[in-house]
Amino acid sequence: MAAIDGVGKTDEAKPSLAELTSVFARIGCLSFGGPAAQIAMMHRAVVEEKRWLSEERFLHALNYCMLLPGPEAQQLATYIGWLTHGTRGGIISGLLFILPGLVVITILSAAYALWQETTWLAGLFFGLKAAVLAIVVEAVIRLSKKTLKSGFLCLVAATAFVALFLFGVPFPIVVLAAAFAGFLNARRTGVTTAPTSLTDLAAPPSPGKVIISLIGWIIVWQVPLLILWIFSAPDGLTSLFSFFSKMALVTFGGAYAVLAYVAQVGVEQYGWLQPGEMLDGLALAETTPGPLVLVLSFVGFLTGFREASGVVGGILGALLVAWATFVPSFIFIFAGAPNIERLRGNRILSGALSAITAAVVGVILNLAIWFGLHVLFRQVGKVELVPSLGLELALPVWTSLDPVAAVLFVLSAVLLFRLKLGMVPVLGICAAAGLLVRLLALM
């Protein structure tokens, strides 16, 4: 199939393929905490530490990924790989972002299917969660300083935060509204942050090459259906792959946006799950690296385990769901990134994307507060402020504060902000401290 490569000369430090592989293997193994933490980790690694991309280039890529269905953090990893080493780099970075979590969630799904026991996981990553919270807070502060350069962008970020935190407005609506506001503001003022030169771009791919590449990737995406038909696989596996192929095209907002729908369909229509099992799967996904949407592979494992009789069938089901879910993300990047890169020179469209960047600050702040409440407190409730408007506020039960989690969070914040330690040492120190606390509690 034709590859869509579009990386020309850049002034940024281009990594070797081995270095790209090493960095994303590390990120893939340590990407706990959902998209906010994962984006923060990639920003720290490729912008702050390695300087492979400029701030503007990174945020432009992030803006595009925020508009796509599917896991935005995995798409961003693929985009970064594509920028540095074309299609080959995109495949390597995108796969490495997924594979560690996929292996872990498959093993944990097998343990769940065999023994129905997951409570032992609570202590395994106790310290990591506190460290991840500090990383997310650092990302909010850093991105705010570098992106909110005008009153308009500050207003967009604040509005996005309020819309998500108080009103629960769907994520895609927030992003699209921000893009429209940025577009109108750019036309009104003529002021954006668009670059003045795009000498780093190669020639755009021809329409014929794009079409051939798209057809090739779509065939690759759907080839498991042919394999299932040839080997007369159980109907449950075929239905599983078909359903999640459709879901991959409409999963805006990540795992939480589709969780309720998948749970409803999986329980009521297909009978794949028992009531409550999806929440168990989400708990597993939240304690493993990689995109939260890997919870869907948990559904695939249970379906394959029950439909194809055993662990081997479960592994097949988990892999089918992962293939159906993640391959479209590669297609979106390889087909769209060459043209999206050229939009960096369009000042009006760049204004829309700059507003999306500001909205992303509000999104990450919302995720940071939500994550922080659930890390530091054992109980979090909601208070209705204006029921008629759906206005409600998440508030913790203050007496449920976890003092150990609070101490670990403060420790990780000191290590990051004051001592300027890297992400990996901070995660390692807090993981070891959390494990030690749990072991002492059992003695």
Short mmCIF file of C-alpha atoms in Angstrom, two decimals:
data_model
loop_
_atom_site.label_atom_id
_atom_site.label_comp_id
_atom_site.label_asym_id
_atom_site.label_seq_id
_atom_site.Cartn_x
_atom_site.Cartn_y
_atom_site.Cartn_z
CA MET A 1 0.00 0.00 0.00
CA ALA A 2 1.16 3.53 -0.55
CA ALA A 3 2.50 5.27 2.50
CA ILE A 4 1.67 8.84 3.31
CA ASP A 5 4.84 10.44 4.56
CA GLY A 6 5.12 14.16 4.88
CA VAL A 7 8.10 15.11 6.96
CA GLY A 8 10.58 17.48 5.45
CA LYS A 9 13.44 19.44 6.91
CA THR A 10 12.93 20.88 10.35
CA ASP A 11 14.90 23.06 12.71
CA GLU A 12 13.95 20.71 15.54
CA ALA A 13 16.22 17.94 16.83
CA LYS A 14 15.17 14.84 14.91
CA PRO A 15 15.62 11.61 16.92
CA SER A 16 17.02 8.42 15.52
CA LEU A 17 14.54 5.59 15.04
CA ALA A 18 16.14 3.73 17.96
CA GLU A 19 15.75 6.78 20.21
CA LEU A 20 12.11 7.22 19.17
CA THR A 21 11.49 3.55 19.95
CA SER A 22 13.19 3.80 23.34
CA VAL A 23 11.30 6.89 24.45
CA PHE A 24 7.85 5.62 23.42
CA ALA A 25 8.52 2.19 24.91
CA ARG A 26 9.13 4.00 28.19
CA ILE A 27 6.06 6.21 27.80
CA GLY A 28 3.92 3.19 26.91
CA CYS A 29 4.94 1.40 30.11
CA LEU A 30 4.43 4.47 32.34
CA SER A 31 1.35 6.10 30.79
CA PHE A 32 -0.97 5.78 33.79
CA GLY A 33 -3.72 8.22 34.69
CA GLY A 34 -5.73 8.75 31.51
CA PRO A 35 -5.28 11.19 28.61
CA ALA A 36 -4.35 14.26 30.65
CA ALA A 37 -1.40 12.50 32.28
CA GLN A 38 -0.39 10.81 29.03
CA ILE A 39 -0.38 14.08 27.09
CA ALA A 40 1.62 15.66 29.92
CA MET A 41 4.18 12.85 29.76
CA MET A 42 4.61 13.18 26.00
CA HIS A 43 4.91 16.96 26.25
CA ARG A 44 7.58 16.67 28.91
CA ALA A 45 9.50 14.04 26.94
CA VAL A 46 9.40 15.35 23.36
CA VAL A 47 9.16 19.13 23.96
CA GLU A 48 10.86 19.84 27.29
CA GLU A 49 13.49 17.13 27.57
CA LYS A 50 14.32 15.90 24.05
CA ARG A 51 13.25 19.04 22.14
CA TRP A 52 12.14 17.01 19.16
CA LEU A 53 9.18 19.34 18.59
CA SER A 54 8.51 23.00 19.27
CA GLU A 55 5.66 24.00 21.56
CA GLU A 56 3.69 25.27 18.56
CA ARG A 57 4.17 22.05 16.59
CA PHE A 58 3.17 19.87 19.54
CA LEU A 59 0.01 21.87 20.26
CA HIS A 60 -0.97 21.93 16.58
CA ALA A 61 -0.78 18.13 16.53
CA LEU A 62 -2.74 17.90 19.79
CA ASN A 63 -5.47 20.19 18.43
CA TYR A 64 -6.02 17.91 15.45
CA CYS A 65 -6.12 14.78 17.62
CA MET A 66 -8.70 16.41 19.91
CA LEU A 67 -11.06 16.68 16.94
CA LEU A 68 -10.87 12.97 16.05
CA PRO A 69 -12.90 10.03 17.34
CA GLY A 70 -10.90 7.56 19.37
CA PRO A 71 -8.10 7.86 21.97
CA GLU A 72 -6.52 11.28 21.48
CA ALA A 73 -3.35 10.45 23.43
CA GLN A 74 -2.60 7.42 21.25
CA GLN A 75 -3.28 9.49 18.14
CA LEU A 76 -0.91 12.17 19.41
CA ALA A 77 1.79 9.52 19.95
CA THR A 78 1.26 8.35 16.37
CA TYR A 79 1.37 11.94 15.08
CA ILE A 80 4.68 12.60 16.88
CA GLY A 81 6.17 9.45 15.39
CA TRP A 82 4.93 10.46 11.94
CA LEU A 83 6.45 13.93 12.27
CA THR A 84 9.86 12.51 13.10
CA HIS A 85 10.04 9.35 10.94
CA GLY A 86 7.01 9.29 8.66
CA THR A 87 4.64 6.32 8.51
CA ARG A 88 7.22 3.93 10.00
CA GLY A 89 7.75 6.22 13.00
CA GLY A 90 4.00 6.67 13.46
CA ILE A 91 3.41 2.92 13.55
CA ILE A 92 6.23 2.39 16.05
CA SER A 93 5.23 5.16 18.47
CA GLY A 94 1.51 4.41 18.19
CA LEU A 95 1.94 0.68 18.79
CA LEU A 96 4.35 1.15 21.69
CA PHE A 97 1.84 3.46 23.34
CA ILE A 98 -0.79 0.69 23.19
CA LEU A 99 0.99 -2.65 23.57
CA PRO A 100 2.13 -2.56 27.23
CA GLY A 101 -1.37 -1.69 28.42
CA LEU A 102 -2.95 -4.23 26.07
CA VAL A 103 -0.74 -7.01 27.44
CA VAL A 104 -1.49 -6.02 31.04
CA ILE A 105 -5.27 -5.63 30.54
CA THR A 106 -5.40 -9.02 28.78
CA ILE A 107 -3.60 -10.72 31.68
CA LEU A 108 -5.82 -9.00 34.24
CA SER A 109 -8.94 -9.86 32.22
CA ALA A 110 -7.88 -13.51 32.29
CA ALA A 111 -7.45 -13.34 36.06
CA TYR A 112 -10.87 -11.70 36.36
CA ALA A 113 -12.57 -14.25 34.10
CA LEU A 114 -11.03 -17.16 36.00
CA TRP A 115 -11.31 -15.89 39.58
CA GLN A 116 -13.60 -12.81 39.48
CA GLU A 117 -11.20 -11.02 41.85
CA THR A 118 -9.69 -7.56 41.29
CA THR A 119 -9.48 -5.98 44.74
CA TRP A 120 -5.78 -6.87 45.05
CA LEU A 121 -5.06 -4.34 42.31
CA ALA A 122 -5.98 -1.42 44.55
CA GLY A 123 -2.64 -1.43 46.32
CA LEU A 124 -0.49 -2.23 43.32
CA PHE A 125 -0.49 1.25 41.80
CA PHE A 126 -1.37 3.28 44.90
CA GLY A 127 1.78 5.42 44.83
CA LEU A 128 1.70 5.87 41.06
CA LYS A 129 -1.64 7.65 41.18
CA ALA A 130 -0.32 10.35 43.51
CA ALA A 131 2.70 10.93 41.26
CA VAL A 132 0.52 11.05 38.15
CA LEU A 133 -1.66 13.70 39.81
CA ALA A 134 1.40 15.91 40.32
CA ILE A 135 2.40 15.40 36.67
CA VAL A 136 -1.07 16.47 35.51
CA VAL A 137 -0.98 19.59 37.72
CA GLU A 138 2.42 20.47 36.30
CA ALA A 139 1.04 20.05 32.76
CA VAL A 140 -1.87 22.42 33.48
CA ILE A 141 0.50 25.09 34.83
CA ARG A 142 2.98 24.71 31.98
CA LEU A 143 0.39 24.73 29.22
CA SER A 144 -1.44 27.68 30.77
CA LYS A 145 1.71 29.79 30.78
CA LYS A 146 2.59 28.94 27.21
CA THR A 147 -0.81 29.02 25.50
CA LEU A 148 -3.07 31.52 27.30
CA LYS A 149 -1.44 34.62 25.84
CA SER A 150 -4.53 36.79 25.45
CA GLY A 151 -7.71 37.61 27.31
CA PHE A 152 -9.74 35.83 24.65
CA LEU A 153 -7.81 32.57 25.08
CA CYS A 154 -8.12 32.82 28.89
CA LEU A 155 -11.88 33.25 28.46
CA VAL A 156 -12.07 30.18 26.20
CA ALA A 157 -10.14 28.07 28.72
CA ALA A 158 -12.33 29.23 31.62
CA THR A 159 -15.54 28.64 29.64
CA ALA A 160 -14.42 25.14 28.65
CA PHE A 161 -13.64 24.30 32.27
CA VAL A 162 -17.00 25.57 33.55
CA ALA A 163 -18.90 23.79 30.77
CA LEU A 164 -17.27 20.47 31.64
CA PHE A 165 -16.94 20.72 35.42
CA LEU A 166 -20.30 22.27 36.31
CA PHE A 167 -22.61 21.49 33.38
CA GLY A 168 -21.17 18.21 32.07
CA VAL A 169 -21.30 19.43 28.46
CA PRO A 170 -20.10 16.68 26.10
CA PHE A 171 -16.42 17.01 25.25
CA PRO A 172 -16.84 17.20 21.42
CA ILE A 173 -19.28 20.12 21.79
CA VAL A 174 -16.78 22.01 23.95
CA VAL A 175 -13.99 21.52 21.40
CA LEU A 176 -16.14 22.43 18.39
CA ALA A 177 -17.53 25.52 20.14
CA ALA A 178 -13.99 26.63 20.96
CA ALA A 179 -12.91 26.14 17.35
CA PHE A 180 -15.85 28.22 16.09
CA ALA A 181 -15.16 30.99 18.60
CA GLY A 182 -11.50 31.04 17.59
CA PHE A 183 -12.42 31.18 13.92
CA LEU A 184 -14.73 34.16 14.49
CA ASN A 185 -12.16 35.93 16.67
CA ALA A 186 -9.42 35.44 14.08
CA ARG A 187 -11.61 36.92 11.35
CA ARG A 188 -12.54 39.84 13.57
CA THR A 189 -9.05 40.72 14.80
CA GLY A 190 -6.74 39.20 12.21
CA VAL A 191 -4.39 38.22 15.07
CA THR A 192 -3.36 34.58 15.58
CA THR A 193 -0.30 32.67 16.60
CA ALA A 194 0.24 31.13 13.16
CA PRO A 195 3.84 30.75 12.02
CA THR A 196 5.07 32.91 9.18
CA SER A 197 7.13 30.20 7.46
CA LEU A 198 6.48 26.57 6.62
CA THR A 199 9.80 25.65 5.08
CA ASP A 200 9.82 22.39 7.07
CA LEU A 201 7.05 20.81 4.98
CA ALA A 202 7.52 18.37 2.14
CA ALA A 203 5.30 18.48 -0.93
CA PRO A 204 1.72 17.36 -0.21
CA PRO A 205 0.77 13.85 -1.35
CA SER A 206 -1.18 13.59 -4.57
CA PRO A 207 -4.93 12.84 -4.37
CA GLY A 208 -4.35 9.49 -6.05
CA LYS A 209 -1.74 8.50 -3.49
CA VAL A 210 -4.05 9.50 -0.64
CA ILE A 211 -6.95 7.44 -2.05
CA ILE A 212 -4.78 4.36 -2.63
CA SER A 213 -3.35 4.62 0.86
CA LEU A 214 -6.80 5.00 2.43
CA ILE A 215 -8.13 1.95 0.58
CA GLY A 216 -5.10 -0.07 1.65
CA TRP A 217 -5.44 0.88 5.30
CA ILE A 218 -9.20 0.19 5.32
CA ILE A 219 -8.52 -3.29 3.91
CA VAL A 220 -5.93 -3.88 6.64
CA TRP A 221 -8.44 -2.67 9.24
CA GLN A 222 -11.16 -5.07 8.12
CA VAL A 223 -9.08 -8.13 7.19
CA PRO A 224 -9.91 -9.88 10.53
CA LEU A 225 -13.50 -10.26 9.29
CA LEU A 226 -12.22 -12.33 6.37
CA ILE A 227 -10.09 -14.46 8.69
CA LEU A 228 -13.04 -15.06 11.03
CA TRP A 229 -15.17 -16.12 8.05
CA ILE A 230 -12.53 -18.47 6.65
CA PHE A 231 -12.11 -20.28 9.97
CA SER A 232 -15.86 -20.30 10.75
CA ALA A 233 -15.35 -18.47 14.02
CA PRO A 234 -18.25 -18.23 16.50
CA ASP A 235 -20.85 -15.61 15.58
CA GLY A 236 -20.14 -13.79 18.84
CA LEU A 237 -16.60 -12.93 17.70
CA THR A 238 -17.81 -11.68 14.31
CA SER A 239 -20.47 -9.52 15.97
CA LEU A 240 -17.85 -8.27 18.42
CA PHE A 241 -15.48 -7.10 15.69
CA SER A 242 -18.26 -5.54 13.60
CA PHE A 243 -19.71 -3.63 16.54
CA PHE A 244 -16.40 -2.17 17.70
CA SER A 245 -15.41 -1.26 14.14
CA LYS A 246 -18.49 0.98 14.06
CA MET A 247 -17.77 2.30 17.56
CA ALA A 248 -14.25 3.33 16.52
CA LEU A 249 -15.73 5.92 14.16
CA VAL A 250 -17.95 7.62 16.75
CA THR A 251 -15.99 7.35 20.03
CA PHE A 252 -15.52 11.05 20.63
CA GLY A 253 -14.42 11.89 24.16
CA GLY A 254 -12.60 8.67 24.98
CA ALA A 255 -13.58 5.69 27.12
CA TYR A 256 -15.98 7.51 29.47
CA ALA A 257 -18.00 8.85 26.54
CA VAL A 258 -18.80 5.35 25.25
CA LEU A 259 -18.77 3.38 28.50
CA ALA A 260 -22.49 3.63 29.24
CA TYR A 261 -23.48 2.83 25.64
CA VAL A 262 -21.16 -0.17 25.34
CA ALA A 263 -22.32 -1.47 28.73
CA GLN A 264 -25.96 -1.16 27.70
CA VAL A 265 -25.49 -2.83 24.32
CA GLY A 266 -23.16 -5.49 25.68
CA VAL A 267 -25.59 -6.47 28.46
CA GLU A 268 -29.04 -5.96 26.94
CA GLN A 269 -28.56 -6.58 23.22
CA TYR A 270 -25.69 -9.05 22.89
CA GLY A 271 -25.46 -10.54 26.37
CA TRP A 272 -21.66 -10.24 26.38
CA LEU A 273 -21.49 -8.89 29.93
CA GLN A 274 -23.25 -9.23 33.24
CA PRO A 275 -24.51 -6.01 34.90
CA GLY A 276 -21.67 -4.27 36.69
CA GLU A 277 -18.86 -6.06 34.85
CA MET A 278 -18.09 -3.00 32.74
CA LEU A 279 -17.30 -1.02 35.88
CA ASP A 280 -14.94 -3.79 36.97
CA GLY A 281 -13.28 -3.53 33.57
CA LEU A 282 -12.90 0.23 33.92
CA ALA A 283 -11.27 -0.28 37.32
CA LEU A 284 -8.78 -2.62 35.67
CA ALA A 285 -8.10 -0.16 32.84
CA GLU A 286 -7.50 2.69 35.28
CA THR A 287 -4.75 0.70 37.00
CA THR A 288 -2.89 -0.16 33.80
CA PRO A 289 -0.82 1.96 31.40
CA GLY A 290 -2.16 3.09 28.05
CA PRO A 291 -5.47 4.57 26.85
CA LEU A 292 -8.52 4.10 29.06
CA VAL A 293 -10.36 2.87 25.98
CA LEU A 294 -8.45 -0.38 26.52
CA VAL A 295 -11.39 -1.20 28.79
CA LEU A 296 -13.07 -2.29 25.56
CA SER A 297 -10.52 -5.11 25.24
CA PHE A 298 -11.80 -6.33 28.61
CA VAL A 299 -15.23 -6.65 26.97
CA GLY A 300 -13.59 -8.49 24.08
CA PHE A 301 -11.82 -10.89 26.42
CA LEU A 302 -14.95 -11.80 28.38
CA THR A 303 -16.89 -12.29 25.13
CA GLY A 304 -14.20 -14.49 23.60
CA PHE A 305 -13.79 -16.38 26.88
CA ARG A 306 -17.49 -17.23 26.92
CA GLU A 307 -18.13 -17.60 23.18
CA ALA A 308 -14.93 -19.47 22.24
CA SER A 309 -14.53 -21.49 25.43
CA GLY A 310 -11.55 -20.40 27.42
CA VAL A 311 -8.51 -18.19 27.77
CA VAL A 312 -7.36 -18.59 24.14
CA GLY A 313 -10.76 -17.39 22.93
CA GLY A 314 -10.56 -14.52 25.42
CA ILE A 315 -7.16 -13.43 24.08
CA LEU A 316 -8.54 -13.57 20.53
CA GLY A 317 -11.53 -11.44 21.56
CA ALA A 318 -9.31 -8.86 23.28
CA LEU A 319 -7.05 -8.60 20.20
CA LEU A 320 -10.02 -8.29 17.83
CA VAL A 321 -11.45 -5.38 19.81
CA ALA A 322 -8.05 -3.68 20.05
CA TRP A 323 -7.56 -4.03 16.29
CA ALA A 324 -11.03 -2.67 15.49
CA THR A 325 -10.57 0.23 17.93
CA PHE A 326 -7.02 1.42 17.27
CA VAL A 327 -6.31 0.85 13.57
CA PRO A 328 -8.66 3.72 12.55
CA SER A 329 -6.56 6.07 14.69
CA PHE A 330 -3.53 5.29 12.54
CA ILE A 331 -5.62 5.90 9.41
CA PHE A 332 -6.78 9.32 10.68
CA ILE A 333 -3.19 10.40 11.32
CA PHE A 334 -1.55 9.06 8.17
CA ALA A 335 -4.33 10.35 5.92
CA GLY A 336 -4.96 13.67 7.62
CA ALA A 337 -1.67 14.80 9.13
CA PRO A 338 0.01 15.93 5.88
CA ASN A 339 -2.81 18.35 5.16
CA ILE A 340 -3.24 19.39 8.81
CA GLU A 341 0.44 20.31 8.93
CA ARG A 342 -0.05 22.66 5.99
CA LEU A 343 -2.88 24.41 7.86
CA ARG A 344 -0.26 25.84 10.19
CA GLY A 345 0.19 28.48 7.49
CA ASN A 346 -3.50 29.41 7.32
CA ARG A 347 -3.99 32.20 9.84
CA ILE A 348 -7.78 31.95 10.09
CA LEU A 349 -7.77 28.20 10.66
CA SER A 350 -4.81 28.56 12.97
CA GLY A 351 -6.92 30.93 15.04
CA ALA A 352 -9.56 28.20 15.41
CA LEU A 353 -6.91 25.68 16.45
CA SER A 354 -5.39 28.15 18.93
CA ALA A 355 -8.79 28.39 20.62
CA ILE A 356 -8.92 24.59 20.78
CA THR A 357 -5.55 24.68 22.55
CA ALA A 358 -7.01 27.07 25.12
CA ALA A 359 -10.03 24.80 25.57
CA VAL A 360 -7.68 21.85 26.07
CA VAL A 361 -6.18 23.71 29.06
CA GLY A 362 -9.67 23.84 30.55
CA VAL A 363 -10.23 20.17 29.70
CA ILE A 364 -6.99 19.09 31.39
CA LEU A 365 -7.79 21.25 34.43
CA ASN A 366 -11.18 19.54 34.69
CA LEU A 367 -9.55 16.11 34.44
CA ALA A 368 -6.90 17.12 36.99
CA ILE A 369 -9.53 18.15 39.54
CA TRP A 370 -11.63 15.04 38.91
CA PHE A 371 -8.57 12.81 39.17
CA GLY A 372 -7.30 14.66 42.24
CA LEU A 373 -10.59 14.30 44.10
CA HIS A 374 -10.63 10.55 43.52
CA VAL A 375 -6.96 10.09 44.42
CA LEU A 376 -6.95 12.15 47.62
CA PHE A 377 -10.42 11.32 48.96
CA ARG A 378 -12.12 7.97 49.48
CA GLN A 379 -15.60 9.44 48.94
CA VAL A 380 -16.71 12.09 46.42
CA GLY A 381 -20.30 13.25 46.09
CA LYS A 382 -22.23 15.79 44.04
CA VAL A 383 -24.21 18.81 45.16
CA GLU A 384 -26.97 20.16 42.91
CA LEU A 385 -26.64 23.94 42.59
CA VAL A 386 -29.34 24.68 40.00
CA PRO A 387 -31.21 21.45 39.22
CA SER A 388 -33.25 22.99 36.39
CA LEU A 389 -30.03 23.83 34.53
CA GLY A 390 -28.24 20.60 35.40
CA LEU A 391 -25.73 22.63 37.39
CA GLU A 392 -23.96 20.47 39.97
CA LEU A 393 -20.68 20.51 41.82
CA ALA A 394 -18.47 17.55 42.72
CA LEU A 395 -17.41 17.83 46.35
CA PRO A 396 -15.36 15.41 48.43
CA VAL A 397 -16.36 14.12 51.84
CA TRP A 398 -13.63 15.97 53.73
CA THR A 399 -13.40 13.39 56.50
CA SER A 400 -12.55 10.75 53.87
CA LEU A 401 -9.19 12.38 53.03
CA ASP A 402 -6.51 9.71 52.54
CA PRO A 403 -3.51 11.10 54.46
CA VAL A 404 -1.03 8.71 52.82
CA ALA A 405 -2.17 9.69 49.32
CA ALA A 406 -1.93 13.37 50.30
CA VAL A 407 1.63 12.92 51.60
CA LEU A 408 2.68 11.06 48.45
CA PHE A 409 1.16 13.79 46.29
CA VAL A 410 3.06 16.49 48.18
CA LEU A 411 6.25 14.41 47.91
CA SER A 412 5.85 14.00 44.14
CA ALA A 413 5.07 17.72 43.74
CA VAL A 414 8.26 18.66 45.63
CA LEU A 415 10.30 16.25 43.50
CA LEU A 416 8.88 17.71 40.29
CA PHE A 417 8.60 21.43 41.06
CA ARG A 418 11.44 22.04 43.51
CA LEU A 419 14.03 19.35 42.85
CA LYS A 420 13.26 19.20 39.10
CA LEU A 421 13.53 15.42 38.96
CA GLY A 422 12.45 13.67 35.77
CA MET A 423 9.13 11.92 35.32
CA VAL A 424 10.52 8.38 35.59
CA PRO A 425 12.38 8.90 38.92
CA VAL A 426 9.30 10.56 40.44
CA LEU A 427 7.03 7.71 39.34
CA GLY A 428 9.52 5.14 40.62
CA ILE A 429 9.99 6.80 44.02
CA CYS A 430 6.25 7.20 44.61
CA ALA A 431 5.46 3.67 43.39
CA ALA A 432 8.04 2.24 45.80
CA ALA A 433 6.75 4.40 48.65
CA GLY A 434 3.14 3.40 47.99
CA LEU A 435 4.04 -0.29 47.83
CA LEU A 436 5.99 -0.01 51.10
CA VAL A 437 3.00 1.62 52.82
CA ARG A 438 0.70 -1.17 51.65
CA LEU A 439 3.11 -3.87 52.80
CA LEU A 440 3.49 -2.26 56.22
CA ALA A 441 -0.30 -2.08 56.55
CA LEU A 442 -0.52 -5.84 56.02
CA MET A 443 2.05 -6.64 58.70
#
